[in-house]
PDB file of C-alpha atoms and ligand atoms in Angstrom:
ATOM      1  CA  MET A   1     -62.425  42.308 -47.640  1.00 83.00           C
ATOM      2  CA  ASN A   2     -61.413  44.415 -50.636  1.00 87.00           C
ATOM      3  CA  VAL A   3     -58.078  45.996 -50.627  1.00 87.00           C
ATOM      4  CA  GLU A   4     -57.457  48.431 -53.310  1.00 92.00           C
ATOM      5  CA  PHE A   5     -54.572  47.715 -55.804  1.00 93.00           C
ATOM      6  CA  TYR A   6     -52.516  50.695 -55.176  1.00 93.00           C
ATOM      7  CA  GLU A   7     -52.839  50.028 -51.564  1.00 94.00           C
ATOM      8  CA  ARG A   8     -51.812  46.656 -52.022  1.00 94.00           C
ATOM      9  CA  ILE A   9     -48.693  47.585 -53.904  1.00 95.00           C
ATOM     10  CA  TRP A  10     -47.765  50.035 -50.943  1.00 96.00           C
ATOM     11  CA  MET A  11     -48.350  47.333 -48.424  1.00 95.00           C
ATOM     12  CA  TRP A  12     -46.000  45.088 -50.489  1.00 96.00           C
ATOM     13  CA  MET A  13     -43.360  47.599 -50.913  1.00 97.00           C
ATOM     14  CA  ALA A  14     -43.220  48.321 -47.186  1.00 97.00           C
ATOM     15  CA  GLY A  15     -43.020  44.227 -46.593  1.00 97.00           C
ATOM     16  CA  VAL A  16     -40.259  44.084 -48.811  1.00 98.00           C
ATOM     17  CA  LEU A  17     -38.400  47.119 -47.298  1.00 97.00           C
ATOM     18  CA  ILE A  18     -38.343  45.699 -43.875  1.00 97.00           C
ATOM     19  CA  VAL A  19     -36.991  42.324 -45.064  1.00 98.00           C
ATOM     20  CA  LEU A  20     -34.194  44.202 -47.105  1.00 97.00           C
ATOM     21  CA  PHE A  21     -33.290  46.256 -44.153  1.00 97.00           C
ATOM     22  CA  LEU A  22     -33.161  43.244 -41.856  1.00 97.00           C
ATOM     23  CA  GLY A  23     -31.393  41.194 -44.453  1.00 96.00           C
ATOM     24  CA  ILE A  24     -28.710  44.326 -44.787  1.00 93.00           C
ATOM     25  CA  ILE A  25     -28.151  44.136 -41.181  1.00 91.00           C
ATOM     26  CA  VAL A  26     -27.711  40.191 -40.988  1.00 91.00           C
ATOM     27  CA  ALA A  27     -25.688  39.710 -44.165  1.00 90.00           C
ATOM     28  CA  GLY A  28     -23.463  42.786 -42.760  1.00 85.00           C
ATOM     29  CA  ALA A  29     -22.778  41.174 -39.799  1.00 83.00           C
ATOM     30  CA  ALA A  30     -22.224  37.904 -41.006  1.00 84.00           C
ATOM     31  CA  LEU A  31     -19.629  39.144 -43.779  1.00 83.00           C
ATOM     32  CA  GLY A  32     -17.962  41.403 -41.285  1.00 75.00           C
ATOM     33  CA  ALA A  33     -17.712  38.751 -38.964  1.00 74.00           C
ATOM     34  CA  ILE A  34     -19.467  41.279 -36.454  1.00 73.00           C
ATOM     35  CA  GLN A  35     -20.545  39.367 -33.210  1.00 71.00           C
ATOM     36  CA  PRO A  36     -21.564  40.467 -29.857  1.00 68.00           C
ATOM     37  CA  PRO A  37     -18.936  39.548 -27.160  1.00 65.00           C
ATOM     38  CA  SER A  38     -19.423  35.992 -25.811  1.00 66.00           C
ATOM     39  CA  HIS A  39     -16.668  35.492 -23.609  1.00 71.00           C
ATOM     40  CA  ILE A  40     -17.621  36.029 -20.033  1.00 81.00           C
ATOM     41  CA  GLU A  41     -14.465  36.270 -17.515  1.00 88.00           C
ATOM     42  CA  THR A  42     -14.437  38.669 -14.907  1.00 91.00           C
ATOM     43  CA  VAL A  43     -11.014  40.377 -13.131  1.00 92.00           C
ATOM     44  CA  ASP A  44     -10.798  42.362 -10.098  1.00 93.00           C
ATOM     45  CA  PRO A  45     -10.240  45.853 -11.664  1.00 91.00           C
ATOM     46  CA  THR A  46      -8.479  47.354  -8.294  1.00 92.00           C
ATOM     47  CA  ALA A  47      -5.793  44.309  -8.276  1.00 91.00           C
ATOM     48  CA  LEU A  48      -4.361  44.494 -11.831  1.00 92.00           C
ATOM     49  CA  ASP A  49      -1.326  45.442 -10.253  1.00 91.00           C
ATOM     50  CA  THR A  50      -0.979  41.854  -8.591  1.00 93.00           C
ATOM     51  CA  HIS A  51      -2.841  40.135 -11.376  1.00 93.00           C
ATOM     52  CA  PRO A  52      -0.894  37.349 -12.826  1.00 93.00           C
ATOM     53  CA  GLU A  53      -1.402  38.329 -16.314  1.00 94.00           C
ATOM     54  CA  PHE A  54      -2.450  41.708 -16.367  1.00 95.00           C
ATOM     55  CA  SER A  55       0.248  43.100 -13.947  1.00 93.00           C
ATOM     56  CA  ALA A  56       2.462  42.592 -16.820  1.00 93.00           C
ATOM     57  CA  PRO A  57       0.686  42.396 -20.090  1.00 94.00           C
ATOM     58  CA  GLU A  58       2.546  40.949 -22.841  1.00 94.00           C
ATOM     59  CA  VAL A  59       2.622  39.185 -26.076  1.00 96.00           C
ATOM     60  CA  LYS A  60       2.936  35.366 -25.587  1.00 94.00           C
ATOM     61  CA  THR A  61       3.530  32.917 -28.572  1.00 94.00           C
ATOM     62  CA  ASN A  62       2.052  29.590 -27.982  1.00 93.00           C
ATOM     63  CA  ALA A  63       3.428  26.311 -29.003  1.00 94.00           C
ATOM     64  CA  ASP A  64       1.167  26.013 -32.278  1.00 93.00           C
ATOM     65  CA  GLY A  65       2.381  29.153 -33.396  1.00 90.00           C
ATOM     66  CA  SER A  66      -0.796  31.247 -32.270  1.00 94.00           C
ATOM     67  CA  VAL A  67      -0.446  34.450 -30.214  1.00 96.00           C
ATOM     68  CA  THR A  68      -1.900  35.639 -26.952  1.00 96.00           C
ATOM     69  CA  VAL A  69      -1.836  39.220 -26.140  1.00 97.00           C
ATOM     70  CA  SER A  70      -2.899  40.524 -22.990  1.00 96.00           C
ATOM     71  CA  VAL A  71      -3.587  44.273 -23.060  1.00 96.00           C
ATOM     72  CA  VAL A  72      -4.480  46.749 -20.277  1.00 96.00           C
ATOM     73  CA  ALA A  73      -6.310  49.857 -21.396  1.00 96.00           C
ATOM     74  CA  ALA A  74      -6.016  52.754 -18.829  1.00 95.00           C
ATOM     75  CA  MET A  75      -6.205  56.609 -19.027  1.00 93.00           C
ATOM     76  CA  PHE A  76      -4.667  57.262 -21.626  1.00 94.00           C
ATOM     77  CA  MET A  77      -2.576  54.517 -22.987  1.00 95.00           C
ATOM     78  CA  PHE A  78      -2.602  50.653 -24.055  1.00 96.00           C
ATOM     79  CA  THR A  79      -0.204  48.642 -22.415  1.00 94.00           C
ATOM     80  CA  PRO A  80       1.975  46.983 -23.918  1.00 95.00           C
ATOM     81  CA  ASP A  81       2.641  49.373 -26.858  1.00 95.00           C
ATOM     82  CA  PRO A  82       3.543  48.751 -29.641  1.00 96.00           C
ATOM     83  CA  ILE A  83       2.100  45.142 -29.943  1.00 96.00           C
ATOM     84  CA  GLU A  84       3.924  42.965 -32.358  1.00 96.00           C
ATOM     85  CA  VAL A  85       2.290  40.071 -33.743  1.00 96.00           C
ATOM     86  CA  PRO A  86       3.159  37.749 -36.722  1.00 95.00           C
ATOM     87  CA  ALA A  87       1.105  38.025 -40.012  1.00 95.00           C
ATOM     88  CA  GLY A  88      -1.261  34.754 -40.656  1.00 93.00           C
ATOM     89  CA  LYS A  89      -1.284  33.480 -37.226  1.00 94.00           C
ATOM     90  CA  PRO A  90      -4.384  33.521 -35.206  1.00 95.00           C
ATOM     91  CA  VAL A  91      -4.063  36.469 -32.693  1.00 96.00           C
ATOM     92  CA  THR A  92      -6.110  36.031 -29.446  1.00 95.00           C
ATOM     93  CA  PHE A  93      -6.542  39.520 -27.761  1.00 96.00           C
ATOM     94  CA  ARG A  94      -7.569  39.563 -23.877  1.00 95.00           C
ATOM     95  CA  LEU A  95      -8.222  43.103 -23.076  1.00 95.00           C
ATOM     96  CA  THR A  96      -9.300  44.904 -19.656  1.00 95.00           C
ATOM     97  CA  SER A  97      -9.452  48.287 -18.380  1.00 95.00           C
ATOM     98  CA  GLY A  98      -7.582  49.594 -15.360  1.00 93.00           C
ATOM     99  CA  ASP A  99     -10.286  52.517 -14.819  1.00 94.00           C
ATOM    100  CA  VAL A 100     -12.982  53.356 -17.023  1.00 95.00           C
ATOM    101  CA  MET A 101     -14.414  51.935 -20.248  1.00 95.00           C
ATOM    102  CA  HIS A 102     -12.064  52.033 -23.100  1.00 96.00           C
ATOM    103  CA  GLY A 103     -12.399  51.068 -27.005  1.00 96.00           C
ATOM    104  CA  PHE A 104      -9.702  49.182 -28.709  1.00 96.00           C
ATOM    105  CA  HIS A 105     -10.134  49.464 -32.352  1.00 97.00           C
ATOM    106  CA  VAL A 106      -6.981  48.243 -34.893  1.00 96.00           C
ATOM    107  CA  ILE A 107      -7.952  50.666 -37.661  1.00 96.00           C
ATOM    108  CA  GLY A 108      -8.508  49.193 -41.089  1.00 93.00           C
ATOM    109  CA  THR A 109      -9.596  45.709 -39.583  1.00 93.00           C
ATOM    110  CA  ASN A 110     -12.561  44.270 -37.986  1.00 89.00           C
ATOM    111  CA  ALA A 111     -10.424  43.948 -34.388  1.00 93.00           C
ATOM    112  CA  ASN A 112     -12.667  46.154 -32.372  1.00 93.00           C
ATOM    113  CA  ALA A 113     -13.755  45.473 -28.867  1.00 93.00           C
ATOM    114  CA  MET A 114     -14.246  47.351 -25.489  1.00 93.00           C
ATOM    115  CA  ALA A 115     -12.297  47.146 -22.633  1.00 94.00           C
ATOM    116  CA  ILE A 116     -14.435  47.089 -19.822  1.00 92.00           C
ATOM    117  CA  PRO A 117     -13.393  47.186 -15.857  1.00 93.00           C
ATOM    118  CA  GLY A 118     -14.151  44.242 -14.365  1.00 93.00           C
ATOM    119  CA  TYR A 119     -14.220  41.940 -17.460  1.00 92.00           C
ATOM    120  CA  VAL A 120     -11.847  40.521 -19.881  1.00 94.00           C
ATOM    121  CA  SER A 121     -12.638  40.919 -23.473  1.00 93.00           C
ATOM    122  CA  GLN A 122     -11.508  38.176 -25.678  1.00 93.00           C
ATOM    123  CA  PHE A 123     -11.413  37.917 -29.498  1.00 92.00           C
ATOM    124  CA  THR A 124      -9.090  36.206 -31.956  1.00 93.00           C
ATOM    125  CA  VAL A 125      -8.293  37.708 -35.605  1.00 94.00           C
ATOM    126  CA  THR A 126      -5.790  36.758 -38.220  1.00 94.00           C
ATOM    127  CA  PHE A 127      -3.906  39.619 -39.665  1.00 95.00           C
ATOM    128  CA  THR A 128      -3.215  38.763 -43.209  1.00 94.00           C
ATOM    129  CA  ARG A 129      -1.357  42.273 -44.479  1.00 94.00           C
ATOM    130  CA  PRO A 130       2.006  43.105 -42.583  1.00 95.00           C
ATOM    131  CA  GLY A 131       2.607  46.740 -41.473  1.00 95.00           C
ATOM    132  CA  GLU A 132       1.840  49.279 -38.991  1.00 97.00           C
ATOM    133  CA  TYR A 133      -1.411  49.695 -37.609  1.00 97.00           C
ATOM    134  CA  VAL A 134      -3.078  52.379 -35.279  1.00 97.00           C
ATOM    135  CA  ILE A 135      -4.892  51.141 -32.201  1.00 97.00           C
ATOM    136  CA  ALA A 136      -7.724  53.642 -31.326  1.00 97.00           C
ATOM    137  CA  CYS A 137      -9.645  54.194 -28.318  1.00 97.00           C
ATOM    138  CA  ASN A 138     -13.053  54.426 -29.430  1.00 94.00           C
ATOM    139  CA  GLU A 139     -15.198  54.910 -26.228  1.00 95.00           C
ATOM    140  CA  TYR A 140     -15.227  58.489 -25.001  1.00 96.00           C
ATOM    141  CA  CYS A 141     -12.999  58.066 -21.619  1.00 96.00           C
ATOM    142  CA  GLY A 142     -11.852  61.337 -20.561  1.00 95.00           C
ATOM    143  CA  ILE A 143     -10.326  64.746 -21.485  1.00 95.00           C
ATOM    144  CA  MET A 144      -7.345  63.061 -23.612  1.00 95.00           C
ATOM    145  CA  HIS A 145      -9.486  60.425 -24.846  1.00 96.00           C
ATOM    146  CA  HIS A 146      -8.737  61.671 -28.574  1.00 95.00           C
ATOM    147  CA  GLN A 147      -4.873  61.209 -27.663  1.00 95.00           C
ATOM    148  CA  MET A 148      -5.160  57.553 -26.798  1.00 96.00           C
ATOM    149  CA  VAL A 149      -3.640  55.845 -29.468  1.00 97.00           C
ATOM    150  CA  GLY A 150      -1.385  52.846 -29.626  1.00 96.00           C
ATOM    151  CA  LYS A 151       0.682  50.964 -32.233  1.00 97.00           C
ATOM    152  CA  LEU A 152       0.335  47.440 -33.744  1.00 97.00           C
ATOM    153  CA  VAL A 153       3.163  45.887 -35.842  1.00 97.00           C
ATOM    154  CA  VAL A 154       2.137  43.081 -37.843  1.00 96.00           C
ATOM    155  CA  THR A 155       5.324  41.464 -39.119  1.00 95.00           C
ATOM    156  CA  GLN A 156       5.940  39.140 -42.137  1.00 89.00           C
ATOM    157  CA  GLU A 157       4.899  35.733 -41.982  1.00 75.00           C
ATOM    158  CA  SER A 158       8.285  33.515 -40.961  1.00 64.00           C
ATOM    159  CA  ARG A 159       8.738  30.688 -43.813  1.00 55.00           C
TER     160      ARG A 159
HETATM  161 CU1  CUA B   1      -9.378  55.497 -23.702  1.00 87.23          CU
HETATM  162 CU2  CUA B   1     -11.205  56.857 -24.971  1.00 87.23          CU
END
């Protein structure tokens, strides 16, 4: 089969572009540590009031210095707020929702997950820069969605 020289060039360019675009997605996900949720744990969203962990969500320091933060997102706030965690230590967030789907994005970091009623979203991050961060809900959840913000305070590492 004879393929014209210029047609061959265009075919190769199309192939290169496909590889390039897929490569950008893979590289971006790998470098930004972006990953699909992998932690499947369910919770009864109608019984959070009596749940041992989520009835009083709080910041817990573990024996090894790492921190576990339980968070309930519900119209239109995060509990607890503010959340205070140390810099340089692994922080495991455990999120759930008391009503509809909410977002939980620590602005300026790659800490970003959905809070889904009935499920516990869990992820671990280590914050290197101390300071105050805004936590934004980035799933449209109702009339006051735009007001649903929380505060994360990352404190200086104790030496
Ligand atoms: Cu909660 Cu938008």
